[in-house]
mmCIF file of C-alpha atoms in Angstrom:
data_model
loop_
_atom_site.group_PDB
_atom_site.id
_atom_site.type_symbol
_atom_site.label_atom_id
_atom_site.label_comp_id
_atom_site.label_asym_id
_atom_site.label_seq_id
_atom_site.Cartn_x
_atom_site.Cartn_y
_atom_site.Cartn_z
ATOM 1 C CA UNK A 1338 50.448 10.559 -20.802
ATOM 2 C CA UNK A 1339 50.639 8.088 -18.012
ATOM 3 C CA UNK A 1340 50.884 10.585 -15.312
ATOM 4 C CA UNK A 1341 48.423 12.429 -16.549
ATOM 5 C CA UNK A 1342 45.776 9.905 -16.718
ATOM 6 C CA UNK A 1343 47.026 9.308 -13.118
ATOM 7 C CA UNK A 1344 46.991 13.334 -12.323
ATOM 8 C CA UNK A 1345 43.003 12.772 -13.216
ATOM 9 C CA UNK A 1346 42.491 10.001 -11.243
ATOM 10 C CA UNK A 1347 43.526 11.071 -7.996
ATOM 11 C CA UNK A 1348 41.884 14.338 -8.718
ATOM 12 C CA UNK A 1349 38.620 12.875 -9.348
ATOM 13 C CA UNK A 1350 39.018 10.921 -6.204
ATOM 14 C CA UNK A 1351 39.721 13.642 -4.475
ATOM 15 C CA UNK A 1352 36.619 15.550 -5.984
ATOM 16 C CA UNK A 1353 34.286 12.031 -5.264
ATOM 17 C CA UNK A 1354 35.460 12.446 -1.634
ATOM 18 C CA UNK A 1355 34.961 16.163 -1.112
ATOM 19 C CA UNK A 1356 31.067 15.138 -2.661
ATOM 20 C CA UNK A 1357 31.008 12.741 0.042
ATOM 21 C CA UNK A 1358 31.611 14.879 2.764
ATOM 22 C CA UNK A 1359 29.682 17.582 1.991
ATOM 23 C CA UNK A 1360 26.691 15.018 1.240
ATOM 24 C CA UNK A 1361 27.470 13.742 4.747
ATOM 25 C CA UNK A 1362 27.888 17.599 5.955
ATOM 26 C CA UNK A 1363 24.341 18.084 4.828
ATOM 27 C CA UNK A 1364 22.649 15.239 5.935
ATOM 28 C CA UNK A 1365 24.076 15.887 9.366
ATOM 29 C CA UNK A 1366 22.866 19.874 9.413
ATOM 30 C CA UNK A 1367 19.070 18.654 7.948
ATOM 31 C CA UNK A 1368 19.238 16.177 11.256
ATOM 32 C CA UNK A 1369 20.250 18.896 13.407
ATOM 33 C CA UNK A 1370 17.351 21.033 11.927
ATOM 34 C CA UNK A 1371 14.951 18.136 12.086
ATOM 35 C CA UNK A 1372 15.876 17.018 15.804
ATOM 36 C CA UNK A 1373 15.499 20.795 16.727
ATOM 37 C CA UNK A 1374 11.880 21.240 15.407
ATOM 38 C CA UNK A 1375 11.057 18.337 17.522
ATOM 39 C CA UNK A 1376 12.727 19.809 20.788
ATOM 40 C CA UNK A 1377 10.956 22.895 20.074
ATOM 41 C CA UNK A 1378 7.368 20.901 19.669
ATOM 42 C CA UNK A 1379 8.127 18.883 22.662
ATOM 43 C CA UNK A 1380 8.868 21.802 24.504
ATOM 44 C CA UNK A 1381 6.004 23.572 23.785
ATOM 45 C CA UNK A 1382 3.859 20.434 24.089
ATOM 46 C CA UNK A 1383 5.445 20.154 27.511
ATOM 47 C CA UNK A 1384 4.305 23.808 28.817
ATOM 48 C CA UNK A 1385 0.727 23.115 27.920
ATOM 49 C CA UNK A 1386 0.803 20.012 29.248
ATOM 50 C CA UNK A 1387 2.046 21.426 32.519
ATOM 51 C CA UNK A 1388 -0.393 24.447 32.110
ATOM 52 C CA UNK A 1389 -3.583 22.200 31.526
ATOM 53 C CA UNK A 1390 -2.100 20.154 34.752
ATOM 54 C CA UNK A 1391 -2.231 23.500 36.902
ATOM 55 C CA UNK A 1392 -5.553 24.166 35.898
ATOM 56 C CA UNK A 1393 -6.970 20.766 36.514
ATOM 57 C CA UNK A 1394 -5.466 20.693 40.026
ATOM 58 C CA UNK A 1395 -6.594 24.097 41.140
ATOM 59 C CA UNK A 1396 -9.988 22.851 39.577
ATOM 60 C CA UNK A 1397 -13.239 24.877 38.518
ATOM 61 C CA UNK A 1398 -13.123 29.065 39.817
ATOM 62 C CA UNK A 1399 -12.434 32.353 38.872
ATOM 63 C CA UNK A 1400 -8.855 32.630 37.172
ATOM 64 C CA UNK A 1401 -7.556 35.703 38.705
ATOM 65 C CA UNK A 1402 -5.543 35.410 42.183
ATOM 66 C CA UNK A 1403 -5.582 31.406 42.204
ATOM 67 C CA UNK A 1404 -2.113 29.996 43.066
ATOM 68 C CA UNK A 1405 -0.682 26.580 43.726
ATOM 69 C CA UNK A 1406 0.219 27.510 47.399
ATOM 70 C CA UNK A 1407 -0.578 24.402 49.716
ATOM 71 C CA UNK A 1408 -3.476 25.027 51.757
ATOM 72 C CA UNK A 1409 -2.898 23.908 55.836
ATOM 73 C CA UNK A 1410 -5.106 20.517 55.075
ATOM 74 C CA UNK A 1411 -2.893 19.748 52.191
ATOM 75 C CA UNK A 1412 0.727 20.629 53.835
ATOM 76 C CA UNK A 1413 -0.664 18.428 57.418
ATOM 77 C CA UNK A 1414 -1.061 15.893 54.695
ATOM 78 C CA UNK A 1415 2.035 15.691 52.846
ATOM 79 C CA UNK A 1416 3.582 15.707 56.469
ATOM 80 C CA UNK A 1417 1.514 12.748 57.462
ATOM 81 C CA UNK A 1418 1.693 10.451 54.383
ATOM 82 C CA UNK A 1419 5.622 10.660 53.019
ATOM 83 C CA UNK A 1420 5.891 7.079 53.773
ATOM 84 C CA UNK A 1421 3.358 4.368 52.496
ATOM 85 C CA UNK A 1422 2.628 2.895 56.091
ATOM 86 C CA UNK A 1423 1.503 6.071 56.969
ATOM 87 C CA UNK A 1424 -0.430 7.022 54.191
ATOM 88 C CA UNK A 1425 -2.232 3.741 54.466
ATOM 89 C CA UNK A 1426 -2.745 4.713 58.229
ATOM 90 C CA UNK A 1427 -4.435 7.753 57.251
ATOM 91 C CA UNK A 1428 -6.632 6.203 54.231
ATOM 92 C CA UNK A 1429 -7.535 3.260 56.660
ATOM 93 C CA UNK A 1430 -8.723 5.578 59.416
ATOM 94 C CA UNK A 1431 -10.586 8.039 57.118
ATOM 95 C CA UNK A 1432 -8.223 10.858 58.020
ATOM 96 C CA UNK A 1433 -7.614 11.136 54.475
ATOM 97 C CA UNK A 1434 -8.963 9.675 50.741
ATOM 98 C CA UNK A 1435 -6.324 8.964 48.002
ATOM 99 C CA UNK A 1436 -7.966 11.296 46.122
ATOM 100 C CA UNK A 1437 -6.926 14.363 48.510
ATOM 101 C CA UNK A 1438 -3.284 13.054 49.012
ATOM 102 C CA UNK A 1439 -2.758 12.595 45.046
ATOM 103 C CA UNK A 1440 -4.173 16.623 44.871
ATOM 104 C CA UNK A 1441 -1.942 17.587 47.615
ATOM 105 C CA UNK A 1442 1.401 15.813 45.774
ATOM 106 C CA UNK A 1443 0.570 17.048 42.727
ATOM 107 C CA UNK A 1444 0.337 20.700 43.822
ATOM 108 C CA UNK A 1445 3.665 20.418 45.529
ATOM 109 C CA UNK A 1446 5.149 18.732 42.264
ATOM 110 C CA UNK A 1447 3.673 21.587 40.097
ATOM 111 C CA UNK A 1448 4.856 24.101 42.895
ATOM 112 C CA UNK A 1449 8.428 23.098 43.088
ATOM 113 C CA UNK A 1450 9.481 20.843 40.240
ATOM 114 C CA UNK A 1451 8.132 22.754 36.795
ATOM 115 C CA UNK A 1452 10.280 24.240 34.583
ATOM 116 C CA UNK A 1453 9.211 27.768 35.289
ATOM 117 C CA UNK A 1454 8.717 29.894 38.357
ATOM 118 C CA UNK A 1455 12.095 29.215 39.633
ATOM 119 C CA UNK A 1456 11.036 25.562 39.715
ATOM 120 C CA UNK A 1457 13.506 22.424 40.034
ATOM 121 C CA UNK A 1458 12.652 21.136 36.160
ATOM 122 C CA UNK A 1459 12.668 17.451 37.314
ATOM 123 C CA UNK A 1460 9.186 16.777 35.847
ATOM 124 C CA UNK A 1461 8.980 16.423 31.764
ATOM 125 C CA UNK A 1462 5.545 14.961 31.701
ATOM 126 C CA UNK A 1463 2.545 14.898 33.885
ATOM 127 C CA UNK A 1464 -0.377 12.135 33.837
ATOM 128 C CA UNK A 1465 -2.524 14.236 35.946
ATOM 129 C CA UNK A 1466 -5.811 13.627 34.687
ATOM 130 C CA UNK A 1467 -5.169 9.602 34.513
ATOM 131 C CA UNK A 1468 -4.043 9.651 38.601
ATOM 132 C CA UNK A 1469 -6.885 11.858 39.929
ATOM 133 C CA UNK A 1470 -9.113 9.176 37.783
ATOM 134 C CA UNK A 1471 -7.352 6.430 39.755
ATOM 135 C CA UNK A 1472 -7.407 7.884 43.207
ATOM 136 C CA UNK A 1473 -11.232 8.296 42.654
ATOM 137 C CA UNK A 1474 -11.376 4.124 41.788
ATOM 138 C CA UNK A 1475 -9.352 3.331 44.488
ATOM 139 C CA UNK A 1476 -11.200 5.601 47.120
ATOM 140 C CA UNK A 1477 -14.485 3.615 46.160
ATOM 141 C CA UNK A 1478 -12.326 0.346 46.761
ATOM 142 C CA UNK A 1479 -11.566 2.189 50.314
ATOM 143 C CA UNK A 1480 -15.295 2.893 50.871
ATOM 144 C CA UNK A 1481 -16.414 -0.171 49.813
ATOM 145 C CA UNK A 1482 -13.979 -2.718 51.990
ATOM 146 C CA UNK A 1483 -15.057 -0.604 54.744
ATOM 147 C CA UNK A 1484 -18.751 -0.876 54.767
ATOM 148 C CA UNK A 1485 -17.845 -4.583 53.940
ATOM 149 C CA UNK A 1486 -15.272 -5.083 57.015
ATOM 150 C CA UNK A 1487 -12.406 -5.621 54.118
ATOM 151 C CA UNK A 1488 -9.782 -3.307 55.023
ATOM 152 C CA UNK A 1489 -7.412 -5.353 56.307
ATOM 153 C CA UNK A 1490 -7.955 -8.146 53.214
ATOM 154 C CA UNK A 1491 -7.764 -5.060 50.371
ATOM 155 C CA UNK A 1492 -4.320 -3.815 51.616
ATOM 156 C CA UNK A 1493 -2.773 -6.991 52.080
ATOM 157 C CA UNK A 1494 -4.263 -7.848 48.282
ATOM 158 C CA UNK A 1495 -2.800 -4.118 46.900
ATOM 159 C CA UNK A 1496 0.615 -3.336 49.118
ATOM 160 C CA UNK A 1497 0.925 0.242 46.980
ATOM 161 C CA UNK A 1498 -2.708 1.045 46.849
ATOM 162 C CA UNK A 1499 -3.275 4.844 45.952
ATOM 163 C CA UNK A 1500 0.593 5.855 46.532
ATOM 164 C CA UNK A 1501 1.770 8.587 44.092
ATOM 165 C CA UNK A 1502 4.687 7.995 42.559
ATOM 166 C CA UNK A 1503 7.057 9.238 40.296
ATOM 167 C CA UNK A 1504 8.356 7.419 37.036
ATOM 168 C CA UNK A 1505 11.700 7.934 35.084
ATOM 169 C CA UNK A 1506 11.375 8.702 31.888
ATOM 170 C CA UNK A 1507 13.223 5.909 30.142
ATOM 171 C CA UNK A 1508 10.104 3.299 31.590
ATOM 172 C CA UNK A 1509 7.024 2.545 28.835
ATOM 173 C CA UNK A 1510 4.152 4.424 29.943
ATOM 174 C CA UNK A 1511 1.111 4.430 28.410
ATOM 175 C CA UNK A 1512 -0.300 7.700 26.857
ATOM 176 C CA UNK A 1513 3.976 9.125 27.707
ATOM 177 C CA UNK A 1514 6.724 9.368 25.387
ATOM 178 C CA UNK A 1515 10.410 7.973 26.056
ATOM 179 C CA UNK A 1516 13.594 9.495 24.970
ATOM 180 C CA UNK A 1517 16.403 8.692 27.507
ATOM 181 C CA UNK A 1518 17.093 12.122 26.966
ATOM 182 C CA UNK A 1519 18.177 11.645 22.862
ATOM 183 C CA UNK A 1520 16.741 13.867 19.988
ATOM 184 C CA UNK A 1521 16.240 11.089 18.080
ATOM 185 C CA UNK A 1522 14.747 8.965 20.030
ATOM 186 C CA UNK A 1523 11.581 12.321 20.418
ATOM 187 C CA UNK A 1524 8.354 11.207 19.399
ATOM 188 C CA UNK A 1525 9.639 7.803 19.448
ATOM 189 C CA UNK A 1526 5.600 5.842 19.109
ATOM 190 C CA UNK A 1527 5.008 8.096 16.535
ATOM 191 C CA UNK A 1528 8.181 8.414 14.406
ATOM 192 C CA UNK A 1529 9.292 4.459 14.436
ATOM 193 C CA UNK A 1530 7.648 0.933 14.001
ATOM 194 C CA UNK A 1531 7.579 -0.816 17.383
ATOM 195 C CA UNK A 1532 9.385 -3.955 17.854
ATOM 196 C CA UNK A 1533 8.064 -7.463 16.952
ATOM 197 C CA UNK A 1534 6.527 -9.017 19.861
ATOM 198 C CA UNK A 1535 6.375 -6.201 21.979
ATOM 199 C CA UNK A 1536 2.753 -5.621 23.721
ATOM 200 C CA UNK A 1537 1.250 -3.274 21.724
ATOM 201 C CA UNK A 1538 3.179 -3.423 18.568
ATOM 202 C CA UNK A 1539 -0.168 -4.463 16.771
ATOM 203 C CA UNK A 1540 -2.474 -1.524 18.394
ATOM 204 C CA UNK A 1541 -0.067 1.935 17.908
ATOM 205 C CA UNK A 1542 -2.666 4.735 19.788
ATOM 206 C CA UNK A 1543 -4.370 6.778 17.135
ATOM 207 C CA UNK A 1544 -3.475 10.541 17.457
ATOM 208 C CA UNK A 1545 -5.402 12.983 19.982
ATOM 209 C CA UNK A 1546 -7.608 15.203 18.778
ATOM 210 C CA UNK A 1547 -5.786 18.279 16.503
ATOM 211 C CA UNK A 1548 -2.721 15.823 15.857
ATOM 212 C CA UNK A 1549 -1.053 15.779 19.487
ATOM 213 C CA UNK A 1550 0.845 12.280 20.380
ATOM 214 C CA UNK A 1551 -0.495 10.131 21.814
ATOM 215 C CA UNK A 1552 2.328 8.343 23.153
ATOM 216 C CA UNK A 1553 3.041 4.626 24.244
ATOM 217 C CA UNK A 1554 -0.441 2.406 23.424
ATOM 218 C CA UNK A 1555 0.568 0.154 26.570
ATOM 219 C CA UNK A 1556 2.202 0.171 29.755
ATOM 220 C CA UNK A 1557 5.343 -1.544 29.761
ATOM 221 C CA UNK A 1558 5.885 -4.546 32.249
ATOM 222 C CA UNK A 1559 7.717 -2.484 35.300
ATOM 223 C CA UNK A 1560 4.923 0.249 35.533
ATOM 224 C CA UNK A 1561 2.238 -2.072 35.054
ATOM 225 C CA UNK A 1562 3.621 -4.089 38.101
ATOM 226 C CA UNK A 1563 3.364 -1.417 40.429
ATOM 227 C CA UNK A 1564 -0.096 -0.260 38.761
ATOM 228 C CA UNK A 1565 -1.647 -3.605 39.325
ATOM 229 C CA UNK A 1566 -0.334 -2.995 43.079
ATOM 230 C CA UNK A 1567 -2.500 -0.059 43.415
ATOM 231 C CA UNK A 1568 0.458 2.451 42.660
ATOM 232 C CA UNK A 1569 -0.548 5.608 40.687
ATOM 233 C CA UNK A 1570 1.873 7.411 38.250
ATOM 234 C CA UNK A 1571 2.068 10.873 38.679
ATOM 235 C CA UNK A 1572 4.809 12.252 37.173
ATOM 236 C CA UNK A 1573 7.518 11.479 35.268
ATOM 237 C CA UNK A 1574 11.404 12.597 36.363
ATOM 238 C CA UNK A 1575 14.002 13.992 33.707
ATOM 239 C CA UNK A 1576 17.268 11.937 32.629
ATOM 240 C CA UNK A 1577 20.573 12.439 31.345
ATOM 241 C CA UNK A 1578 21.299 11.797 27.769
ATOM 242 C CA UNK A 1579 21.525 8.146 27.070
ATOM 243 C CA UNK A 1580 20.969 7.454 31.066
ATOM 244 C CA UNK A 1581 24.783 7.481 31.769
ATOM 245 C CA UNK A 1582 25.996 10.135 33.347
ATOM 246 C CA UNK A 1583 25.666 10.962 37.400
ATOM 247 C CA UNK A 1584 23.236 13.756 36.563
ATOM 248 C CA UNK A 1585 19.866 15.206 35.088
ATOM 249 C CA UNK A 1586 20.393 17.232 31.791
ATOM 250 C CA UNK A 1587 19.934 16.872 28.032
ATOM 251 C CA UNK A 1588 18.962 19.112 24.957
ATOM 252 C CA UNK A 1589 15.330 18.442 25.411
ATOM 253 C CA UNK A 1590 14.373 18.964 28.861
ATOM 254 C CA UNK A 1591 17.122 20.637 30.273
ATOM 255 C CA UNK A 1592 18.771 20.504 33.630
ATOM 256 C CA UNK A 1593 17.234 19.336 37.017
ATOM 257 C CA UNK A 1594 18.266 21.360 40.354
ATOM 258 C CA UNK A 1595 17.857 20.230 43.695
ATOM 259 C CA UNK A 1596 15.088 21.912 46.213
ATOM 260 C CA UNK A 1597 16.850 22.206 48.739
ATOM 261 C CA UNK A 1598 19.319 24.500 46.946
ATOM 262 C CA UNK A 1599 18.826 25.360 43.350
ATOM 263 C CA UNK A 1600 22.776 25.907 42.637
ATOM 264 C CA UNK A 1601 23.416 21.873 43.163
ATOM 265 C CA UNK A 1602 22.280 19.132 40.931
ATOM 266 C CA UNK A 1603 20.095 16.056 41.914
ATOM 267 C CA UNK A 1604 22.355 13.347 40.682
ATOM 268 C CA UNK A 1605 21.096 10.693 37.766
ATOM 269 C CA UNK A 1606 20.307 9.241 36.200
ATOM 270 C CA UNK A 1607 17.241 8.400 37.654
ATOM 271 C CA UNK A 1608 17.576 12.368 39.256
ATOM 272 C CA UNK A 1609 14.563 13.922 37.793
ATOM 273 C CA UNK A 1610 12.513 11.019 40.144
ATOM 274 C CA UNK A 1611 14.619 11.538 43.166
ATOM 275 C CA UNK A 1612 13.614 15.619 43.008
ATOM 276 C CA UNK A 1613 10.289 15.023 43.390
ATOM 277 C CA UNK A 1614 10.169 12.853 45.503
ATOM 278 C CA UNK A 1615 12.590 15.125 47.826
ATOM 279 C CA UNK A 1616 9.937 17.591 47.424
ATOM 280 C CA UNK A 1617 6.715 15.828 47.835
ATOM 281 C CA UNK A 1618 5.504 15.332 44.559
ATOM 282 C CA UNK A 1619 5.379 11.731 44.857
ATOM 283 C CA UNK A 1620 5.804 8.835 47.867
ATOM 284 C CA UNK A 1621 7.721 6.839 45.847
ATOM 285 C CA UNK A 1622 10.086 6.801 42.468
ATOM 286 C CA UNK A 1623 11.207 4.007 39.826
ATOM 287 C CA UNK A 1624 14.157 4.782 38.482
ATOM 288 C CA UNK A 1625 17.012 2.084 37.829
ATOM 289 C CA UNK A 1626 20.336 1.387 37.948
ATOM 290 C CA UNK A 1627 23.496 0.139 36.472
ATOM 291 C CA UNK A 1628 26.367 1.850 37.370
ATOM 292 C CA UNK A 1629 24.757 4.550 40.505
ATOM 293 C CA UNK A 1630 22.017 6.052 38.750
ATOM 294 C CA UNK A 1631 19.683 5.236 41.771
ATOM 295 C CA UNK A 1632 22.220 5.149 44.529
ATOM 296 C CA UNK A 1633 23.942 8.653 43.517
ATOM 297 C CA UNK A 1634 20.804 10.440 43.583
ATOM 298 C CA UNK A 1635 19.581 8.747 46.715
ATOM 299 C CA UNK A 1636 22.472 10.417 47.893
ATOM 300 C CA UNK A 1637 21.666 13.629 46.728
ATOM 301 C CA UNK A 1638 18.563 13.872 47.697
ATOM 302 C CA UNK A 1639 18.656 12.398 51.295
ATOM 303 C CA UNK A 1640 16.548 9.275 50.173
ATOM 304 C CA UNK A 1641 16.678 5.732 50.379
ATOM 305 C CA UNK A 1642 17.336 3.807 47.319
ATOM 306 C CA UNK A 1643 19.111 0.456 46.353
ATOM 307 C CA UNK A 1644 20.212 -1.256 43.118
ATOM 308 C CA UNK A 1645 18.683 -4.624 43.417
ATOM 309 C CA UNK A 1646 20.574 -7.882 42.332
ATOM 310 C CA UNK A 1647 20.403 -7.904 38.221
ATOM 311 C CA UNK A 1648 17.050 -9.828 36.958
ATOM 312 C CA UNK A 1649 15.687 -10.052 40.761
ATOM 313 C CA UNK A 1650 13.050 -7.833 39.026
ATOM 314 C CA UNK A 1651 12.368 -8.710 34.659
ATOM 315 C CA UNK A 1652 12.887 -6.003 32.597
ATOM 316 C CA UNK A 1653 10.769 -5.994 29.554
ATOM 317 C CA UNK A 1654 10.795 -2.890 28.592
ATOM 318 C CA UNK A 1655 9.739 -1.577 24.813
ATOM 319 C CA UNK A 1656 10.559 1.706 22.638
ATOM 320 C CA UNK A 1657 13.692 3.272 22.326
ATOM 321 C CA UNK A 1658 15.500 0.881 24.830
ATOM 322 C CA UNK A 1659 15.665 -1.356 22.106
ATOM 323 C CA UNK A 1660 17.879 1.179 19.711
ATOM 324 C CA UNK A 1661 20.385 0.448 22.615
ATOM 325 C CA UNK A 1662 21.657 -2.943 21.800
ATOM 326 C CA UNK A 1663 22.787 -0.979 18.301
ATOM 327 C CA UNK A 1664 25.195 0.658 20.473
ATOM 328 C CA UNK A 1665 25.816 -2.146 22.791
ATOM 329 C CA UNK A 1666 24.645 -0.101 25.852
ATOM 330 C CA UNK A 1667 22.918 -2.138 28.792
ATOM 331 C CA UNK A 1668 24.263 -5.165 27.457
ATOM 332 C CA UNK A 1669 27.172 -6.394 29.615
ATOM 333 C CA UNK A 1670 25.720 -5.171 32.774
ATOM 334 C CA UNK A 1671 21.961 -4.833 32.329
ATOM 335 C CA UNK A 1672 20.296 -2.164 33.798
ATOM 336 C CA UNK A 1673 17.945 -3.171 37.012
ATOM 337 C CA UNK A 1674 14.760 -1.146 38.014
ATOM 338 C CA UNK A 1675 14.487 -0.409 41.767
ATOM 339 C CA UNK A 1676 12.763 1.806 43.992
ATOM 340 C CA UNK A 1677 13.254 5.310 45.901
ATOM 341 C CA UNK A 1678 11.519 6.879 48.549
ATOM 342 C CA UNK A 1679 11.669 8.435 51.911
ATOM 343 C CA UNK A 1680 12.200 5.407 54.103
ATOM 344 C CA UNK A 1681 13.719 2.258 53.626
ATOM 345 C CA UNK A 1682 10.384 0.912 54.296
ATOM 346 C CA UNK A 1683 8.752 2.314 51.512
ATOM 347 C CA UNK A 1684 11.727 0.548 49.264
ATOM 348 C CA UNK A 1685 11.215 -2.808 50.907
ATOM 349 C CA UNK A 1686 7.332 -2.412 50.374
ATOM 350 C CA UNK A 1687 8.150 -1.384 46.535
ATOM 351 C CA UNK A 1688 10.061 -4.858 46.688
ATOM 352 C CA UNK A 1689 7.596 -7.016 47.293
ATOM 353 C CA UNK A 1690 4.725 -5.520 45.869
ATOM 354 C CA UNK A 1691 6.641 -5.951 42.771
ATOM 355 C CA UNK A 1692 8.127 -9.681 43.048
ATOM 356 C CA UNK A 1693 4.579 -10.680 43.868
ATOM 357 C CA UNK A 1694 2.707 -9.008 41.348
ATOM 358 C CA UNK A 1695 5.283 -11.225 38.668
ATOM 359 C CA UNK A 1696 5.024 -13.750 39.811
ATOM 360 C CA UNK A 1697 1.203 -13.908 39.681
ATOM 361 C CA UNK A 1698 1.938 -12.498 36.033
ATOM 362 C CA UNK A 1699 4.350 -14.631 34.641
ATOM 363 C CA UNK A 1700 5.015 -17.755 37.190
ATOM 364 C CA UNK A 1701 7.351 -19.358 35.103
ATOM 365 C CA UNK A 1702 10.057 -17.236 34.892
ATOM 366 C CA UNK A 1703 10.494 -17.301 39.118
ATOM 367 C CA UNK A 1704 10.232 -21.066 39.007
#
């Protein structure tokens, strides 16, 4: 009698356990299924996006036979303005507006860094629209310090003004998503409440019109540094799952190649930025780095980049960054935002554009 009142325990045990795995077996597969229909609506969110961006840079004509090929003006200006001090050459002399430059880098970005056509894949997300609205304020600023004699006084007030750059995908940006490259994390303004104290956790964006997403409400504090510098986000640059690994691939986006040869990767994690740059999508890139992830694809991509000493820039950054103290991720050696671009320059510009603008922002925490 005894063992078989034991005999019946273990075997319901045995049948409790098998219950719990198989519970746990389908939870798992209706995750999988769930993080796939977002990768699919990303994805196709992502090609119109990119489609919408090609048609708003090739602007108003008749649809058959237009291209993105550069026209002679626009590759003499991607020639002349890789650098910032020559791009603020040209805008000071009235060789060029920002408004023609930011046309010019984002037809080379579209040409050479899409998913499609052969392209790179380093750019998930485009904020076309929003830049070409900036480079239009910011060539009125131009017009206006000239007539006034104040071109010397508005560069020296806004270090970056009107350079395109390129933004990794793991920075808050408003009207952006931000995955670090995770399934999970897709949708992330939409799906999850934002954290306590975070700027913007009280005004979540309301949907776009026929239910698209909208995205972050806010910029977070890095890219709204360089915007109050006169920088203008462009693009944004894929990532590697989690942002630790010396490359630029995940489920969702895919894997970046280099333009110089399409068989070789562009390094990460902050690759996807360091791609278009290479190619002249953008002047300048913010990526960051803990372990390499701007130095290795610096390397890559025949730029200059440097990990600045931890907290010489504050990193307040929102979103799914936080789900990374869970996992204890960025914790022991924080993760430091820092610039890339074509010159070292450009990086030293980047610098103290950036130190300036926070300490004008938040004093205190430089005292």
């Amino acid at each position: 009698m005894r063992m078989t009142r034991m005999t019946l325990l273990a075997a319901g045990a045995a049948v409790a356990a098998a219950l719990s795995v198989m519970r746990r077996q389908r939870a798992k597969q209706r995750k999988r299924a769930e993080y796939a229909e977002l990768r699919r609506r990303k994805q196709q969110e992502r090609r119109e996006r990119l489609q919408k961006a090609v048609e708003l840079v090739l602007g108003p004509g008749p649809e058959k036979g237009r291209t993105l090929a550069l026209s002679d003006r626009e590759t003499v200006l991607l020639a002349q303005c890789k650098t910032t001090a020559k791009l603020h050459e040209a805008l000071r002399s009235g060789e060029a507006t920002v408004l023609e430059v930011m046309r010019a880098c984002a037809k080379q970005g579209l040409l050479t860094c899409r998913e499609d056509d052969g392209g790179t894949n380093c750019i998930v997300e485009e904020t076309v629209a929003e830049a070409f609205q900036a480079a239009e304020h910011w060539d009125a600023q131009v017009r206006a310090a000239r007539a006034d004699g104040q071109l010397d006084a508005l560069f020296d007030r806004l270090p970056l003004l009107g350079v395109p750059l390129s933004v990794k995908e793991m920075f808050v940006q408003k009207g952006t998503d931000q995955t670090c490259g995770v399934s999970k994390f897709l949708y992330w303004f939409e799906r999850f409440t934002l954290p306590k104290g975070w700027p913007g956790c009280e005004a979540r964006a309301a949907p776009l019109p026929g239910g698209a997403y909208a995205g972050s409400p806010v910029d977070g504090h890095c890219v709204a540094l360089l915007r109050a510098a006169g920088a203008v986000p462009l693009f944004r640059g894929n990532v590697p799952q989690l942002l630790l690994l010396p490359e630029s691939a995940n489920a969702i986006y895919g894997v970046s190649s280099n333009g110089v040869d399409r068989s070789r990767g562009v390094g990460g994690s902050s690759g996807g930025d360091a791609g278009i740059v290479q190619c002249g999508g953008a002047v300048m890139g913010l990526g960051s780095d803990v372990g390499g992830s701007l130095r290795i694809p610096g390397l890559f991509c025949g730029l200059a980049a440097f990990k600045p000493t931890s907290r010489r820039v504050t990193f307040i950054e929102g979103g799914s960054l936080h789900s990374f103290k869970k996992y204890g991720t960025h914790t022991m050696i924080p993760p430091v935002p820092g610039p890339m671009a074509n010159s070292v320059d450009c990086c030293e510009r980047m610098m103290r554009a950036w130190c300036r603008e926070a300490r004008s922002l938040a004093p205190s925490m430089y005292e």
